[in-house]
Short mmCIF file of C-alpha atoms and ligand atoms in Angstrom, two decimals:
data_model
loop_
_atom_site.label_atom_id
_atom_site.label_comp_id
_atom_site.label_asym_id
_atom_site.label_seq_id
_atom_site.Cartn_x
_atom_site.Cartn_y
_atom_site.Cartn_z
CA MET A 217 1.47 -10.38 74.65
CA ASP A 218 -1.84 -12.12 75.14
CA TYR A 219 -2.31 -15.71 73.14
CA PRO A 220 -3.90 -15.39 69.93
CA GLN A 221 -8.04 -15.58 70.70
CA PRO A 222 -8.59 -19.46 69.72
CA VAL A 223 -5.90 -20.41 72.32
CA GLN A 224 -7.14 -17.64 74.98
CA ASN A 225 -10.92 -19.56 74.89
CA LEU A 226 -9.29 -22.94 75.39
CA ILE A 227 -7.75 -21.68 78.05
CA THR A 228 -10.99 -20.25 79.29
CA LEU A 229 -12.74 -23.36 78.87
CA VAL A 230 -10.42 -25.81 80.45
CA ALA A 231 -9.68 -23.66 83.31
CA LYS A 232 -13.66 -24.31 83.79
CA LEU A 233 -13.38 -27.90 84.76
CA PRO A 234 -12.92 -28.58 88.29
CA GLY A 235 -9.75 -28.91 89.79
CA ILE A 236 -8.04 -27.22 87.36
CA GLY A 237 -6.94 -23.34 87.52
CA LYS A 238 -5.46 -20.77 85.52
CA ARG A 239 -1.79 -22.26 85.27
CA SER A 240 -3.06 -25.86 84.31
CA ALA A 241 -5.36 -24.60 81.74
CA GLU A 242 -2.34 -22.83 80.03
CA ARG A 243 -0.05 -25.75 80.84
CA ILE A 244 -2.56 -27.74 79.10
CA ALA A 245 -3.76 -26.06 76.03
CA LEU A 246 0.06 -25.60 75.47
CA HIS A 247 0.90 -29.60 75.29
CA LEU A 248 -2.36 -29.60 72.84
CA MET A 249 -0.79 -27.18 70.58
CA LYS A 250 2.41 -28.83 70.54
CA ALA A 251 0.71 -32.24 69.89
CA GLY A 252 -0.27 -33.18 66.75
CA PRO A 253 -3.95 -33.19 65.76
CA GLU A 254 -4.79 -36.81 66.35
CA THR A 255 -4.37 -35.94 70.30
CA SER A 256 -7.13 -33.03 70.14
CA ARG A 257 -9.33 -35.36 67.46
CA SER A 258 -9.50 -38.00 70.22
CA LEU A 259 -9.81 -36.05 72.75
CA ALA A 260 -12.72 -33.52 71.42
CA GLN A 261 -14.44 -37.12 69.94
CA ALA A 262 -13.80 -38.70 73.27
CA ILE A 263 -16.07 -36.06 75.09
CA LEU A 264 -18.72 -35.42 72.43
CA GLU A 265 -18.61 -39.40 72.74
CA THR A 266 -19.14 -39.95 76.51
CA LYS A 267 -22.17 -37.00 76.14
CA SER A 268 -24.27 -38.83 73.49
CA LYS A 269 -23.81 -42.45 74.47
CA ILE A 270 -23.91 -42.04 78.65
CA HIS A 271 -27.02 -40.79 80.79
CA ASN A 272 -28.54 -41.85 83.76
CA CYS A 273 -29.97 -45.47 84.59
CA ALA A 274 -33.74 -44.85 84.47
CA ARG A 275 -33.98 -46.88 88.14
CA CYS A 276 -31.34 -46.11 90.33
CA GLY A 277 -29.52 -43.11 87.92
CA SER A 278 -26.01 -44.37 87.84
CA TYR A 279 -24.40 -43.57 84.77
CA THR A 280 -24.96 -46.13 81.91
CA GLU A 281 -25.01 -46.75 78.25
CA LEU A 282 -27.85 -49.10 78.68
CA ASP A 283 -31.78 -48.16 79.50
CA CYS A 284 -31.43 -49.96 82.65
CA CYS A 285 -27.49 -50.46 84.08
CA GLU A 286 -25.67 -53.10 84.83
CA ILE A 287 -25.83 -52.74 88.53
CA CYS A 288 -29.71 -52.99 88.46
CA THR A 289 -29.81 -55.95 85.89
CA GLY A 290 -26.82 -57.63 87.72
CA PRO A 291 -27.83 -61.45 88.33
CA ARG A 292 -25.74 -61.16 91.49
CA ARG A 293 -26.67 -58.26 92.91
CA ASP A 294 -28.85 -58.42 96.24
CA GLN A 295 -32.18 -56.53 95.13
CA SER A 296 -33.30 -56.69 99.09
CA ILE A 297 -30.38 -54.00 99.85
CA LEU A 298 -31.62 -50.51 98.54
CA CYS A 299 -28.46 -47.91 98.90
CA VAL A 300 -29.66 -44.23 98.62
CA VAL A 301 -26.87 -42.00 97.56
CA GLU A 302 -26.59 -38.31 96.70
CA GLY A 303 -25.43 -39.12 93.04
CA PRO A 304 -24.13 -41.15 90.22
CA ASN A 305 -20.43 -40.14 91.51
CA ASP A 306 -21.09 -41.99 95.00
CA ILE A 307 -22.12 -45.17 93.17
CA LEU A 308 -18.76 -45.39 91.37
CA SER A 309 -17.12 -44.77 94.79
CA LEU A 310 -19.11 -47.30 96.63
CA GLU A 311 -18.66 -49.68 93.91
CA ARG A 312 -14.89 -49.32 94.19
CA THR A 313 -15.00 -50.65 97.56
CA GLY A 314 -16.09 -53.68 96.48
CA SER A 315 -18.17 -54.85 99.56
CA TYR A 316 -21.34 -53.23 98.78
CA THR A 317 -23.76 -56.04 96.73
CA GLY A 318 -27.01 -54.23 96.77
CA VAL A 319 -28.54 -52.01 94.21
CA TYR A 320 -28.67 -48.15 94.43
CA HIS A 321 -31.13 -45.14 93.97
CA ALA A 322 -29.19 -41.75 93.60
CA LEU A 323 -31.64 -38.67 94.63
CA MET A 324 -29.57 -36.12 92.37
CA GLY A 325 -28.76 -34.28 94.49
CA ARG A 326 -29.72 -33.19 97.95
CA ILE A 327 -31.56 -30.71 99.96
CA SER A 328 -30.23 -27.31 99.86
CA PRO A 329 -33.01 -24.26 100.62
CA LEU A 330 -29.81 -21.40 100.01
CA ASN A 331 -29.60 -23.31 96.35
CA GLY A 332 -33.24 -23.31 95.97
CA ILE A 333 -33.54 -26.93 95.86
CA GLY A 334 -36.06 -29.11 97.93
CA PRO A 335 -37.37 -32.35 98.16
CA GLU A 336 -39.43 -32.37 95.04
CA GLN A 337 -36.30 -31.47 92.58
CA LEU A 338 -34.67 -34.60 94.42
CA ARG A 339 -35.57 -37.88 93.39
CA ILE A 340 -37.13 -38.17 96.85
CA ALA A 341 -40.77 -39.13 95.75
CA ALA A 342 -39.51 -41.94 93.45
CA LEU A 343 -37.56 -43.28 96.22
CA ILE A 344 -40.62 -43.92 98.19
CA GLU A 345 -42.37 -45.57 95.56
CA ARG A 346 -39.57 -47.49 94.36
CA VAL A 347 -39.55 -48.37 98.39
CA ARG A 348 -43.21 -48.86 98.63
CA GLN A 349 -43.15 -51.66 95.25
CA GLU A 350 -40.19 -53.68 95.88
CA GLN A 351 -40.29 -53.74 99.82
CA PRO A 352 -36.61 -54.39 100.41
CA ALA A 353 -34.85 -55.59 103.61
CA GLU A 354 -33.22 -52.72 104.36
CA VAL A 355 -32.41 -48.98 103.22
CA VAL A 356 -29.20 -48.10 103.53
CA LEU A 357 -28.69 -43.82 103.53
CA ALA A 358 -25.39 -43.74 102.06
CA LEU A 359 -24.90 -39.65 102.50
CA GLY A 360 -22.29 -37.74 103.53
CA ALA A 361 -21.42 -36.01 106.78
CA GLU A 362 -21.88 -32.33 105.80
CA VAL A 363 -24.67 -30.19 106.72
CA GLU A 364 -27.24 -30.50 104.13
CA SER A 365 -26.21 -34.33 103.45
CA ASP A 366 -27.17 -34.85 106.79
CA ALA A 367 -30.60 -33.04 107.05
CA THR A 368 -31.62 -34.66 103.57
CA ALA A 369 -30.55 -38.41 105.52
CA HIS A 370 -32.97 -37.18 108.07
CA TYR A 371 -35.72 -36.05 105.83
CA VAL A 372 -35.55 -39.06 103.78
CA ALA A 373 -35.87 -41.84 106.76
CA GLU A 374 -38.51 -39.52 107.94
CA GLN A 375 -40.12 -40.01 104.60
CA LEU A 376 -39.39 -43.70 104.43
CA GLN A 377 -40.79 -44.20 108.19
CA PRO A 378 -44.36 -44.83 107.60
CA LEU A 379 -43.34 -47.88 105.58
CA GLY A 380 -42.23 -49.98 108.00
CA VAL A 381 -39.08 -51.05 106.11
CA PRO A 382 -35.82 -50.79 108.28
CA VAL A 383 -33.62 -47.73 107.52
CA THR A 384 -30.04 -47.61 107.93
CA ARG A 385 -27.38 -45.05 107.95
CA ILE A 386 -23.50 -45.56 107.48
CA GLY A 387 -21.45 -42.93 109.05
CA LEU A 388 -19.03 -44.33 111.42
CA GLY A 389 -15.43 -43.12 110.02
CA LEU A 390 -16.55 -40.55 107.75
CA PRO A 391 -15.07 -37.87 108.58
CA ALA A 392 -17.54 -35.11 109.59
CA GLY A 393 -18.19 -32.68 107.12
CA SER A 394 -16.77 -34.34 103.97
CA ALA A 395 -18.92 -36.00 101.09
CA LEU A 396 -18.78 -40.00 100.13
CA GLU A 397 -16.35 -39.21 97.37
CA ALA A 398 -13.60 -37.10 99.07
CA ALA A 399 -13.37 -40.92 101.68
CA ASP A 400 -10.69 -43.46 100.57
CA GLU A 401 -12.07 -47.14 99.49
CA VAL A 402 -11.17 -48.72 102.82
CA THR A 403 -12.83 -45.62 104.88
CA LEU A 404 -16.12 -45.88 102.28
CA ALA A 405 -16.40 -49.63 103.07
CA ARG A 406 -15.82 -49.75 106.89
CA ALA A 407 -18.32 -46.72 106.91
CA LEU A 408 -20.52 -49.25 105.26
CA GLU A 409 -19.63 -52.16 107.64
CA GLY A 410 -20.38 -49.58 110.62
CA ARG A 411 -24.06 -48.57 109.57
CA ARG A 412 -26.54 -48.38 112.09
CA LYS A 413 -30.06 -48.44 112.80
CA LEU A 414 -32.13 -45.35 112.44
ZN1 ZN B 1413 -29.38 -48.59 87.29
#
């Protein structure tokens, strides 16, 4: 005998979440059935509230409830160092190291011809425009060590070159073929410290 349809739907949906297999999805569904209605209600509410209140900062792309995030407007942030990352998750990873005080620019992905993602689908033109206007003292490319991230880093560096702004890239200590979010805080902090000029 299989689960009733609504339970099957729930299991299918939960199993689509990253890192959750069919068995875990089943356990979560069974837990929710056993728990009081308040558990399901607050979970559903938290998901809906997150979706309706959180968006990407217009300037850097990080997750925020505001028009412009607290990193961009933070009085203690060094506006002269601009760190380029693939996505808002990477901003969170770098913030957790506690060792970066500059500002960010998320590209919202990486160049991936196989998936039909070219430079024009990313926030690269916005980055070039921002660097042109703000003239930072340094642009740090904090992209992962995977093949597509590497290609993106080279492309961005090439585009930035005519602007004459020093461009560095993190990498030392970052295992080859890994994404930023897979690295622990100490490794990331070291990768930041060990950035080298391109
Ligand atoms: Zn921001």
